[in-house]
Amino acid sequence: METLVETRNLKTHFPILKGILQRPVGAVRAVDDVSMTIAPGQWMGLVGESGCGKTTLGKTVLRFLRPTSGHIYFDASDEIKEEMNSLEESATNTGRLKMLRHDYDLATFSGNRLKALRRNMQLVHQDPYTSLNPRMKIKDIVGEPLVVHKLMPRSQVRERVSEILRLVGLTEQHMNRYPHEFSGGQRQRIAIARALSTNPRFIIFDEPTSALDVSVQAQILALLAQLRADYNLTYLYITHNLTVAESVCDRLAVMYLGKLVEIGPPSEVFNTPRHPYSRALVLSTPIPDPKRKRGRIILPGEVPSPANPPPGCRFHPRCDQATEECQEMEPQLESSGDSHWVACWHPLNSALN
Ligand SMILES: Nc1ncnc2c1ncn2[C@@H]1O[C@H](COP(=O)(O)OP(=O)(O)O)[C@@H](O)[C@H]1O
Ligand SMILES: [Mg+2]
């Protein structure tokens, strides 16, 4: 399968520092061995409770964070990735491997190469109230990336900004206003316009609609669907809301405590979840109710600290079917067709009813 974005064994750990000397005494394993692929034009969903590492994963893929280890590829050919793999396994031509990693592995990028990358990969934050600079006018917020990346002469920026504003359902009249003059939904449109300005190919949305009313949320989702179709965009869409994920995504990844426990077509994750965590999420998903603002996931118990994840299956302390095996042995990844999941030590009763 063709891929646009890929992570291999990606880890992002935050050191825990103690004492006046700030010595590392441990690590928060926010992202802990994540491998996934996103095909061109795909709308990939990423769900999981708060604190599972979704934002850290997104920020690492876009290289706002430096991974602790692992690899990130953007638009790298299968041949190149295979060559890197086999060179790594055989440990022979280390010079060639180093060169390929330098050229293709985003995990190694810094400085100007990161900057160039950002044109193609953009992030839309959860909260447009804090992510838009309150002292900048809309024309500058949306036009800034064009200026930073020197994509066109300054004299043309205004026209391009007005064109992008139209794409997201705003108008020229909005150009000279400030963020506080807009509603939550409009601000999210401004954030989307800013992300679109550089003509990116891949956009990560980090809970873009979770602060919005259901009707406004539906309008934003419709806008994202339209933009994806018109500009052949590829999305990674992070959300708390399984109902939203099921309705818009082509593929769905479920994250628990730094790891992906299941990836597959949303209908399968919903109707025949393979991992007990996915099943618990589905069962705890509230029935859509227009009066509710957010469909937050409510599961009994809390996500354990990623600084000290449970041994064996990470979900075992919260799993009602856990056995001794689950506490000792880490389950391995299995796949079938388009789905991958962390095998469970005890067979799940397949269909949900
Ligand atoms: N900069 C940081 N330093 C230390 N710990 C962090 C940092 N950012 C996130 N974390 C921790 O990493 C874990 C995952 O956080 P996050 O990626 O924000 O999860 P999510 O987006 O799924 O809610 C949490 O335990 C969080 O406290
Ligand atoms: Mg988050």
mmCIF file of C-alpha atoms and ligand atoms in Angstrom:
data_model
loop_
_atom_site.group_PDB
_atom_site.id
_atom_site.type_symbol
_atom_site.label_atom_id
_atom_site.label_comp_id
_atom_site.label_asym_id
_atom_site.label_seq_id
_atom_site.Cartn_x
_atom_site.Cartn_y
_atom_site.Cartn_z
ATOM 1 C CA MET A 1 0.000 0.000 0.000
ATOM 2 C CA GLU A 2 1.207 3.481 -0.821
ATOM 3 C CA THR A 3 1.914 5.587 2.262
ATOM 4 C CA LEU A 4 2.341 9.316 2.753
ATOM 5 C CA VAL A 5 3.186 9.322 6.442
ATOM 6 C CA GLU A 6 4.747 6.521 8.418
ATOM 7 C CA THR A 7 6.154 6.074 11.900
ATOM 8 C CA ARG A 8 8.280 3.093 12.863
ATOM 9 C CA ASN A 9 8.849 2.180 16.489
ATOM 10 C CA LEU A 10 8.439 5.812 17.428
ATOM 11 C CA LYS A 11 9.111 6.731 21.057
ATOM 12 C CA THR A 12 8.875 10.106 22.754
ATOM 13 C CA HIS A 13 9.867 10.029 26.408
ATOM 14 C CA PHE A 14 10.025 13.102 28.639
ATOM 15 C CA PRO A 15 12.765 12.934 31.253
ATOM 16 C CA ILE A 16 11.719 13.339 34.903
ATOM 17 C CA LEU A 17 14.341 15.525 36.574
ATOM 18 C CA LYS A 18 14.959 15.705 40.317
ATOM 19 C CA GLY A 19 16.989 17.775 42.746
ATOM 20 C CA ILE A 20 19.066 20.907 42.321
ATOM 21 C CA LEU A 21 21.231 19.127 39.804
ATOM 22 C CA GLN A 22 18.126 18.197 37.816
ATOM 23 C CA ARG A 23 19.287 14.653 37.364
ATOM 24 C CA PRO A 24 17.051 12.378 35.269
ATOM 25 C CA VAL A 25 15.379 9.860 37.582
ATOM 26 C CA GLY A 26 12.941 8.368 35.118
ATOM 27 C CA ALA A 27 10.880 9.127 32.039
ATOM 28 C CA VAL A 28 7.285 9.753 31.078
ATOM 29 C CA ARG A 29 6.796 7.322 28.220
ATOM 30 C CA ALA A 30 4.175 9.410 26.434
ATOM 31 C CA VAL A 31 4.691 7.709 23.068
ATOM 32 C CA ASP A 32 6.114 4.239 23.445
ATOM 33 C CA ASP A 33 6.774 2.302 20.268
ATOM 34 C CA VAL A 34 4.189 3.483 17.769
ATOM 35 C CA SER A 35 4.247 2.169 14.203
ATOM 36 C CA MET A 36 1.575 3.315 11.804
ATOM 37 C CA THR A 37 1.036 4.258 8.188
ATOM 38 C CA ILE A 38 -1.261 6.821 6.635
ATOM 39 C CA ALA A 39 -2.083 6.544 2.925
ATOM 40 C CA PRO A 40 -2.301 9.587 0.648
ATOM 41 C CA GLY A 41 -5.752 11.146 0.854
ATOM 42 C CA GLN A 42 -6.674 9.164 3.952
ATOM 43 C CA TRP A 43 -8.540 10.560 6.935
ATOM 44 C CA MET A 44 -6.987 8.705 9.849
ATOM 45 C CA GLY A 45 -8.592 9.012 13.262
ATOM 46 C CA LEU A 46 -6.752 8.712 16.571
ATOM 47 C CA VAL A 47 -8.795 8.094 19.704
ATOM 48 C CA GLY A 48 -8.051 7.372 23.339
ATOM 49 C CA GLU A 49 -8.620 8.889 26.753
ATOM 50 C CA SER A 50 -6.927 12.038 27.925
ATOM 51 C CA GLY A 51 -3.269 11.464 28.781
ATOM 52 C CA CYS A 52 -2.779 8.509 26.415
ATOM 53 C CA GLY A 53 -0.185 10.338 24.320
ATOM 54 C CA LYS A 54 -2.221 11.490 21.314
ATOM 55 C CA THR A 55 -0.986 15.080 21.304
ATOM 56 C CA THR A 56 2.603 13.996 21.916
ATOM 57 C CA LEU A 57 2.384 11.582 18.989
ATOM 58 C CA GLY A 58 1.005 14.305 16.704
ATOM 59 C CA LYS A 59 3.623 16.831 17.754
ATOM 60 C CA THR A 60 6.388 14.299 17.278
ATOM 61 C CA VAL A 61 5.254 13.374 13.770
ATOM 62 C CA LEU A 62 5.314 17.074 12.849
ATOM 63 C CA ARG A 63 8.627 17.368 14.677
ATOM 64 C CA PHE A 64 7.588 20.016 17.173
ATOM 65 C CA LEU A 65 9.061 17.429 19.516
ATOM 66 C CA ARG A 66 12.182 15.357 19.037
ATOM 67 C CA PRO A 67 11.569 11.626 19.282
ATOM 68 C CA THR A 68 13.605 9.614 21.757
ATOM 69 C CA SER A 69 13.993 6.905 19.140
ATOM 70 C CA GLY A 70 12.325 5.504 16.041
ATOM 71 C CA HIS A 71 11.674 6.820 12.594
ATOM 72 C CA ILE A 72 9.276 9.160 10.809
ATOM 73 C CA TYR A 73 8.836 9.189 7.051
ATOM 74 C CA PHE A 74 6.962 11.626 4.879
ATOM 75 C CA ASP A 75 6.468 10.784 1.219
ATOM 76 C CA ALA A 76 9.399 8.359 1.171
ATOM 77 C CA SER A 77 9.221 5.548 -1.382
ATOM 78 C CA ASP A 78 8.786 1.936 -0.293
ATOM 79 C CA GLU A 79 12.113 1.033 -1.926
ATOM 80 C CA ILE A 80 13.997 3.573 0.149
ATOM 81 C CA LYS A 81 12.286 2.479 3.369
ATOM 82 C CA GLU A 82 12.981 -1.167 2.579
ATOM 83 C CA GLU A 83 16.601 -0.390 1.858
ATOM 84 C CA MET A 84 16.943 1.377 5.227
ATOM 85 C CA ASN A 85 15.305 -1.572 6.950
ATOM 86 C CA SER A 86 17.558 -4.165 5.425
ATOM 87 C CA LEU A 87 20.695 -2.065 5.968
ATOM 88 C CA GLU A 88 19.711 -1.716 9.619
ATOM 89 C CA GLU A 89 19.126 -5.441 10.012
ATOM 90 C CA SER A 90 22.305 -6.506 8.286
ATOM 91 C CA ALA A 91 24.386 -3.750 9.968
ATOM 92 C CA THR A 92 26.648 -3.683 6.912
ATOM 93 C CA ASN A 93 26.846 -0.451 4.939
ATOM 94 C CA THR A 94 26.437 1.968 7.849
ATOM 95 C CA GLY A 95 27.642 4.925 5.766
ATOM 96 C CA ARG A 96 24.819 4.476 3.246
ATOM 97 C CA LEU A 97 22.269 3.932 6.059
ATOM 98 C CA LYS A 98 23.371 7.135 7.748
ATOM 99 C CA MET A 99 23.034 9.047 4.508
ATOM 100 C CA LEU A 100 19.549 7.662 3.817
ATOM 101 C CA ARG A 101 18.421 8.417 7.368
ATOM 102 C CA HIS A 102 19.732 11.944 6.982
ATOM 103 C CA ASP A 103 17.836 12.421 3.727
ATOM 104 C CA TYR A 104 14.557 10.646 4.501
ATOM 105 C CA ASP A 105 14.037 10.164 8.242
ATOM 106 C CA LEU A 106 12.302 13.209 9.743
ATOM 107 C CA ALA A 107 13.497 12.089 13.153
ATOM 108 C CA THR A 108 16.965 13.315 12.144
ATOM 109 C CA PHE A 109 15.850 16.680 10.709
ATOM 110 C CA SER A 110 16.641 20.058 12.238
ATOM 111 C CA GLY A 111 16.975 23.734 11.271
ATOM 112 C CA ASN A 112 16.105 24.646 7.696
ATOM 113 C CA ARG A 113 15.032 21.155 6.745
ATOM 114 C CA LEU A 114 12.444 21.171 9.517
ATOM 115 C CA LYS A 115 11.257 24.554 8.380
ATOM 116 C CA ALA A 116 10.862 23.301 4.808
ATOM 117 C CA LEU A 117 8.927 20.326 6.108
ATOM 118 C CA ARG A 118 6.435 22.513 7.955
ATOM 119 C CA ARG A 119 5.152 23.869 4.655
ATOM 120 C CA ASN A 120 3.899 20.398 3.825
ATOM 121 C CA MET A 121 2.719 19.350 7.264
ATOM 122 C CA GLN A 122 0.533 21.570 9.400
ATOM 123 C CA LEU A 123 -1.130 21.412 12.806
ATOM 124 C CA VAL A 124 -4.535 22.725 13.857
ATOM 125 C CA HIS A 125 -4.823 22.946 17.631
ATOM 126 C CA GLN A 126 -7.712 22.076 19.851
ATOM 127 C CA ASP A 127 -8.224 25.511 21.194
ATOM 128 C CA PRO A 128 -8.381 28.404 18.748
ATOM 129 C CA TYR A 129 -8.770 30.763 21.716
ATOM 130 C CA THR A 130 -5.172 30.217 22.702
ATOM 131 C CA SER A 131 -3.566 29.216 19.402
ATOM 132 C CA LEU A 132 -4.405 32.461 17.553
ATOM 133 C CA ASN A 133 -2.326 35.477 18.553
ATOM 134 C CA PRO A 134 -4.891 37.926 20.027
ATOM 135 C CA ARG A 135 -2.878 40.965 18.914
ATOM 136 C CA MET A 136 -2.687 40.014 15.254
ATOM 137 C CA LYS A 137 -5.251 40.800 12.597
ATOM 138 C CA ILE A 138 -6.745 37.895 10.688
ATOM 139 C CA LYS A 139 -4.913 38.859 7.478
ATOM 140 C CA ASP A 140 -1.594 38.612 9.320
ATOM 141 C CA ILE A 141 -2.464 35.393 11.141
ATOM 142 C CA VAL A 142 -3.372 33.690 7.886
ATOM 143 C CA GLY A 143 -0.647 35.395 5.819
ATOM 144 C CA GLU A 144 2.227 34.881 8.270
ATOM 145 C CA PRO A 145 3.219 31.377 7.063
ATOM 146 C CA LEU A 146 3.371 32.707 3.483
ATOM 147 C CA VAL A 147 5.796 35.409 4.595
ATOM 148 C CA VAL A 148 7.847 33.117 6.862
ATOM 149 C CA HIS A 149 8.281 30.548 4.094
ATOM 150 C CA LYS A 150 8.788 33.291 1.473
ATOM 151 C CA LEU A 151 6.210 31.613 -0.736
ATOM 152 C CA MET A 152 5.253 34.772 -2.611
ATOM 153 C CA PRO A 153 6.067 38.476 -2.810
ATOM 154 C CA ARG A 154 4.441 40.459 0.008
ATOM 155 C CA SER A 155 2.354 42.308 -2.560
ATOM 156 C CA GLN A 156 0.536 39.075 -3.416
ATOM 157 C CA VAL A 157 -0.065 37.860 0.131
ATOM 158 C CA ARG A 158 -3.240 39.853 0.613
ATOM 159 C CA GLU A 159 -4.897 38.354 -2.409
ATOM 160 C CA ARG A 160 -3.920 34.833 -1.416
ATOM 161 C CA VAL A 161 -5.225 35.418 2.131
ATOM 162 C CA SER A 162 -8.561 36.605 0.844
ATOM 163 C CA GLU A 163 -8.748 33.549 -1.414
ATOM 164 C CA ILE A 164 -8.041 31.170 1.504
ATOM 165 C CA LEU A 165 -10.570 32.923 3.744
ATOM 166 C CA ARG A 166 -13.218 32.275 1.110
ATOM 167 C CA LEU A 167 -12.248 28.604 1.037
ATOM 168 C CA VAL A 168 -13.013 28.254 4.734
ATOM 169 C CA GLY A 169 -16.268 30.208 4.553
ATOM 170 C CA LEU A 170 -15.036 33.630 5.713
ATOM 171 C CA THR A 171 -14.854 36.824 3.654
ATOM 172 C CA GLU A 172 -12.565 39.723 2.885
ATOM 173 C CA GLN A 173 -14.407 41.827 5.410
ATOM 174 C CA HIS A 174 -12.919 39.677 8.160
ATOM 175 C CA MET A 175 -9.322 40.492 7.226
ATOM 176 C CA ASN A 176 -8.792 43.492 9.462
ATOM 177 C CA ARG A 177 -10.455 42.080 12.557
ATOM 178 C CA TYR A 178 -8.904 40.463 15.599
ATOM 179 C CA PRO A 179 -9.538 36.912 16.873
ATOM 180 C CA HIS A 180 -11.668 38.024 19.839
ATOM 181 C CA GLU A 181 -14.257 39.425 17.422
ATOM 182 C CA PHE A 182 -15.086 35.915 16.212
ATOM 183 C CA SER A 183 -17.100 32.973 17.508
ATOM 184 C CA GLY A 184 -15.441 29.660 18.417
ATOM 185 C CA GLY A 185 -16.389 28.077 15.099
ATOM 186 C CA GLN A 186 -15.113 31.052 13.114
ATOM 187 C CA ARG A 187 -11.846 31.030 15.017
ATOM 188 C CA GLN A 188 -11.391 27.390 14.152
ATOM 189 C CA ARG A 189 -12.000 28.362 10.503
ATOM 190 C CA ILE A 190 -9.252 30.971 10.832
ATOM 191 C CA ALA A 191 -6.887 28.362 12.280
ATOM 192 C CA ILE A 192 -7.734 26.050 9.364
ATOM 193 C CA ALA A 193 -7.113 28.898 6.895
ATOM 194 C CA ARG A 194 -3.718 29.524 8.455
ATOM 195 C CA ALA A 195 -2.828 25.835 8.163
ATOM 196 C CA LEU A 196 -3.962 25.790 4.516
ATOM 197 C CA SER A 197 -2.002 28.877 3.508
ATOM 198 C CA THR A 198 1.201 27.020 2.620
ATOM 199 C CA ASN A 199 -0.622 24.420 0.508
ATOM 200 C CA PRO A 200 0.228 21.524 2.818
ATOM 201 C CA ARG A 201 -0.317 17.884 1.915
ATOM 202 C CA PHE A 202 -0.838 16.607 5.446
ATOM 203 C CA ILE A 203 -2.662 18.219 8.371
ATOM 204 C CA ILE A 204 -2.947 17.018 11.952
ATOM 205 C CA PHE A 205 -6.059 18.191 13.782
ATOM 206 C CA ASP A 206 -5.765 17.948 17.548
ATOM 207 C CA GLU A 207 -9.317 17.817 18.896
ATOM 208 C CA PRO A 208 -10.345 20.681 16.597
ATOM 209 C CA THR A 209 -14.034 20.581 17.449
ATOM 210 C CA SER A 210 -14.129 19.398 21.034
ATOM 211 C CA ALA A 211 -14.757 22.919 22.379
ATOM 212 C CA LEU A 212 -17.584 23.609 19.908
ATOM 213 C CA ASP A 213 -21.334 23.044 19.925
ATOM 214 C CA VAL A 214 -22.532 19.986 18.060
ATOM 215 C CA SER A 215 -24.045 21.974 15.165
ATOM 216 C CA VAL A 216 -20.899 24.088 14.720
ATOM 217 C CA GLN A 217 -18.809 20.945 14.980
ATOM 218 C CA ALA A 218 -20.806 19.376 12.136
ATOM 219 C CA GLN A 219 -20.173 22.435 9.943
ATOM 220 C CA ILE A 220 -16.427 22.285 10.589
ATOM 221 C CA LEU A 221 -16.344 18.552 9.826
ATOM 222 C CA ALA A 222 -18.207 19.194 6.555
ATOM 223 C CA LEU A 223 -15.659 21.898 5.703
ATOM 224 C CA LEU A 224 -12.758 19.522 6.388
ATOM 225 C CA ALA A 225 -14.337 16.853 4.187
ATOM 226 C CA GLN A 226 -14.776 19.369 1.356
ATOM 227 C CA LEU A 227 -11.200 20.633 1.649
ATOM 228 C CA ARG A 228 -9.821 17.128 1.670
ATOM 229 C CA ALA A 229 -11.699 16.275 -1.517
ATOM 230 C CA ASP A 230 -10.800 19.516 -3.299
ATOM 231 C CA TYR A 231 -7.105 19.562 -2.412
ATOM 232 C CA ASN A 232 -6.364 15.869 -1.972
ATOM 233 C CA LEU A 233 -5.320 16.401 1.640
ATOM 234 C CA THR A 234 -4.344 13.709 4.115
ATOM 235 C CA TYR A 235 -5.497 14.040 7.724
ATOM 236 C CA LEU A 236 -4.629 12.708 11.138
ATOM 237 C CA TYR A 237 -7.616 13.601 13.256
ATOM 238 C CA ILE A 238 -7.197 13.348 17.028
ATOM 239 C CA THR A 239 -10.397 13.208 19.021
ATOM 240 C CA HIS A 240 -11.996 12.155 22.286
ATOM 241 C CA ASN A 241 -15.200 11.606 20.447
ATOM 242 C CA LEU A 242 -15.649 8.127 19.012
ATOM 243 C CA THR A 243 -18.932 8.987 17.359
ATOM 244 C CA VAL A 244 -17.240 11.756 15.376
ATOM 245 C CA ALA A 245 -14.323 9.475 14.546
ATOM 246 C CA GLU A 246 -16.618 6.772 13.255
ATOM 247 C CA SER A 247 -18.596 9.172 11.115
ATOM 248 C CA VAL A 248 -15.699 10.914 9.368
ATOM 249 C CA CYS A 249 -12.579 8.723 9.386
ATOM 250 C CA ASP A 250 -11.447 6.114 6.852
ATOM 251 C CA ARG A 251 -9.295 4.404 9.420
ATOM 252 C CA LEU A 252 -9.178 4.532 13.160
ATOM 253 C CA ALA A 253 -6.274 4.034 15.557
ATOM 254 C CA VAL A 254 -6.903 3.453 19.261
ATOM 255 C CA MET A 255 -4.174 4.613 21.637
ATOM 256 C CA TYR A 256 -3.653 3.536 25.237
ATOM 257 C CA LEU A 257 -0.795 4.594 27.459
ATOM 258 C CA GLY A 258 1.681 5.428 24.717
ATOM 259 C CA LYS A 259 0.842 2.508 22.455
ATOM 260 C CA LEU A 260 -1.565 1.847 19.618
ATOM 261 C CA VAL A 261 -3.683 -1.107 20.672
ATOM 262 C CA GLU A 262 -5.737 -1.359 17.503
ATOM 263 C CA ILE A 263 -5.938 0.109 13.983
ATOM 264 C CA GLY A 264 -8.619 -0.708 11.464
ATOM 265 C CA PRO A 265 -11.688 0.420 9.558
ATOM 266 C CA PRO A 266 -13.890 2.436 11.970
ATOM 267 C CA SER A 267 -16.882 0.154 11.451
ATOM 268 C CA GLU A 268 -14.801 -2.840 12.567
ATOM 269 C CA VAL A 269 -13.297 -1.072 15.558
ATOM 270 C CA PHE A 270 -16.820 -0.095 16.534
ATOM 271 C CA ASN A 271 -18.684 -3.302 15.868
ATOM 272 C CA THR A 272 -16.036 -5.947 16.496
ATOM 273 C CA PRO A 273 -13.286 -4.350 18.595
ATOM 274 C CA ARG A 274 -10.333 -6.716 18.975
ATOM 275 C CA HIS A 275 -8.728 -5.195 22.051
ATOM 276 C CA PRO A 276 -10.504 -4.930 25.413
ATOM 277 C CA TYR A 277 -9.554 -1.252 25.613
ATOM 278 C CA SER A 278 -11.234 -0.484 22.279
ATOM 279 C CA ARG A 279 -14.248 -2.401 23.451
ATOM 280 C CA ALA A 280 -14.372 -0.493 26.726
ATOM 281 C CA LEU A 281 -14.161 2.783 24.777
ATOM 282 C CA VAL A 282 -16.982 1.792 22.473
ATOM 283 C CA LEU A 283 -19.179 0.662 25.359
ATOM 284 C CA SER A 284 -18.532 3.880 27.260
ATOM 285 C CA THR A 285 -19.298 6.120 24.288
ATOM 286 C CA PRO A 286 -22.410 8.121 25.046
ATOM 287 C CA ILE A 287 -25.269 7.898 22.598
ATOM 288 C CA PRO A 288 -25.128 11.113 20.524
ATOM 289 C CA ASP A 289 -27.273 13.737 22.189
ATOM 290 C CA PRO A 290 -27.603 17.223 20.696
ATOM 291 C CA LYS A 291 -27.855 18.699 24.197
ATOM 292 C CA ARG A 292 -24.430 17.423 25.181
ATOM 293 C CA LYS A 293 -21.470 19.544 24.212
ATOM 294 C CA ARG A 294 -18.861 16.831 24.254
ATOM 295 C CA GLY A 295 -19.018 13.102 23.935
ATOM 296 C CA ARG A 296 -16.185 12.546 26.366
ATOM 297 C CA ILE A 297 -14.999 9.050 26.992
ATOM 298 C CA ILE A 298 -15.860 7.903 30.488
ATOM 299 C CA LEU A 299 -14.217 4.684 31.637
ATOM 300 C CA PRO A 300 -13.950 3.433 35.186
ATOM 301 C CA GLY A 301 -10.560 4.020 36.774
ATOM 302 C CA GLU A 302 -7.790 6.260 35.552
ATOM 303 C CA VAL A 303 -5.089 5.947 32.950
ATOM 304 C CA PRO A 304 -2.025 4.787 34.932
ATOM 305 C CA SER A 305 1.027 7.031 34.903
ATOM 306 C CA PRO A 306 3.069 6.681 31.707
ATOM 307 C CA ALA A 307 6.140 7.154 33.924
ATOM 308 C CA ASN A 308 5.483 3.703 35.329
ATOM 309 C CA PRO A 309 3.317 1.719 32.936
ATOM 310 C CA PRO A 310 1.962 -1.631 34.184
ATOM 311 C CA PRO A 311 3.932 -4.712 33.090
ATOM 312 C CA GLY A 312 2.452 -7.170 30.624
ATOM 313 C CA CYS A 313 -0.609 -5.815 28.907
ATOM 314 C CA ARG A 314 -0.804 -2.150 29.839
ATOM 315 C CA PHE A 315 -4.555 -2.304 30.108
ATOM 316 C CA HIS A 316 -4.659 -5.227 32.571
ATOM 317 C CA PRO A 317 -5.296 -3.230 35.797
ATOM 318 C CA ARG A 318 -8.506 -1.861 34.276
ATOM 319 C CA CYS A 319 -9.565 -4.891 32.289
ATOM 320 C CA ASP A 320 -12.403 -6.900 33.798
ATOM 321 C CA GLN A 321 -11.195 -10.070 32.112
ATOM 322 C CA ALA A 322 -7.507 -9.858 32.979
ATOM 323 C CA THR A 323 -5.748 -13.049 34.028
ATOM 324 C CA GLU A 324 -2.279 -13.738 35.443
ATOM 325 C CA GLU A 325 -0.816 -13.982 31.957
ATOM 326 C CA CYS A 326 -1.947 -10.442 31.255
ATOM 327 C CA GLN A 327 0.170 -9.157 34.144
ATOM 328 C CA GLU A 328 3.306 -10.874 32.971
ATOM 329 C CA MET A 329 3.521 -11.114 29.238
ATOM 330 C CA GLU A 330 3.299 -8.253 26.818
ATOM 331 C CA PRO A 331 0.911 -9.258 24.029
ATOM 332 C CA GLN A 332 2.182 -9.135 20.459
ATOM 333 C CA LEU A 333 0.770 -7.356 17.451
ATOM 334 C CA GLU A 334 -1.466 -9.338 15.116
ATOM 335 C CA SER A 335 -2.995 -8.402 11.811
ATOM 336 C CA SER A 336 -5.590 -9.455 9.347
ATOM 337 C CA GLY A 337 -6.289 -7.576 6.134
ATOM 338 C CA ASP A 338 -6.472 -3.905 6.887
ATOM 339 C CA SER A 339 -6.536 -4.283 10.685
ATOM 340 C CA HIS A 340 -3.734 -4.524 13.244
ATOM 341 C CA TRP A 341 -4.225 -5.049 16.932
ATOM 342 C CA VAL A 342 -2.430 -6.013 20.073
ATOM 343 C CA ALA A 343 -3.508 -9.575 20.721
ATOM 344 C CA CYS A 344 -5.343 -10.175 23.935
ATOM 345 C CA TRP A 345 -4.398 -13.106 26.200
ATOM 346 C CA HIS A 346 -7.986 -14.129 26.574
ATOM 347 C CA PRO A 347 -10.296 -14.297 23.557
ATOM 348 C CA LEU A 348 -12.896 -11.558 23.394
ATOM 349 C CA ASN A 349 -16.483 -12.399 22.681
ATOM 350 C CA SER A 350 -16.396 -10.907 19.252
ATOM 351 C CA ALA A 351 -19.505 -8.942 18.325
ATOM 352 C CA LEU A 352 -20.837 -6.216 20.573
ATOM 353 C CA ASN A 353 -24.520 -6.106 21.099
HETATM 354 N N1 LIG B 1 6.257 18.374 27.875
HETATM 355 C C1 LIG B 1 5.942 17.355 28.680
HETATM 356 N N2 LIG B 1 6.734 17.017 29.725
HETATM 357 C C2 LIG B 1 6.437 15.966 30.509
HETATM 358 N N3 LIG B 1 5.343 15.190 30.363
HETATM 359 C C3 LIG B 1 4.508 15.470 29.336
HETATM 360 C C4 LIG B 1 4.748 16.577 28.446
HETATM 361 N N4 LIG B 1 3.739 16.616 27.537
HETATM 362 C C5 LIG B 1 2.911 15.602 27.837
HETATM 363 N N5 LIG B 1 3.357 14.917 28.925
HETATM 364 C C6 LIG B 1 2.739 13.729 29.539
HETATM 365 O O1 LIG B 1 2.655 12.737 28.537
HETATM 366 C C7 LIG B 1 1.447 11.999 28.644
HETATM 367 C C8 LIG B 1 0.669 12.081 27.351
HETATM 368 O O2 LIG B 1 0.192 13.414 27.192
HETATM 369 P P1 LIG B 1 -0.572 13.912 25.873
HETATM 370 O O3 LIG B 1 0.238 13.552 24.690
HETATM 371 O O4 LIG B 1 -0.909 15.332 26.059
HETATM 372 O O5 LIG B 1 -1.886 12.994 25.915
HETATM 373 P P2 LIG B 1 -3.317 13.227 25.204
HETATM 374 O O6 LIG B 1 -3.141 14.218 24.099
HETATM 375 O O7 LIG B 1 -3.716 11.862 24.732
HETATM 376 O O8 LIG B 1 -4.232 13.720 26.259
HETATM 377 C C9 LIG B 1 0.701 12.583 29.845
HETATM 378 O O9 LIG B 1 1.004 11.794 30.974
HETATM 379 C C10 LIG B 1 1.302 13.958 29.979
HETATM 380 O O10 LIG B 1 1.250 14.395 31.320
HETATM 381 MG MG MG B 2 -4.142 16.029 23.770
#
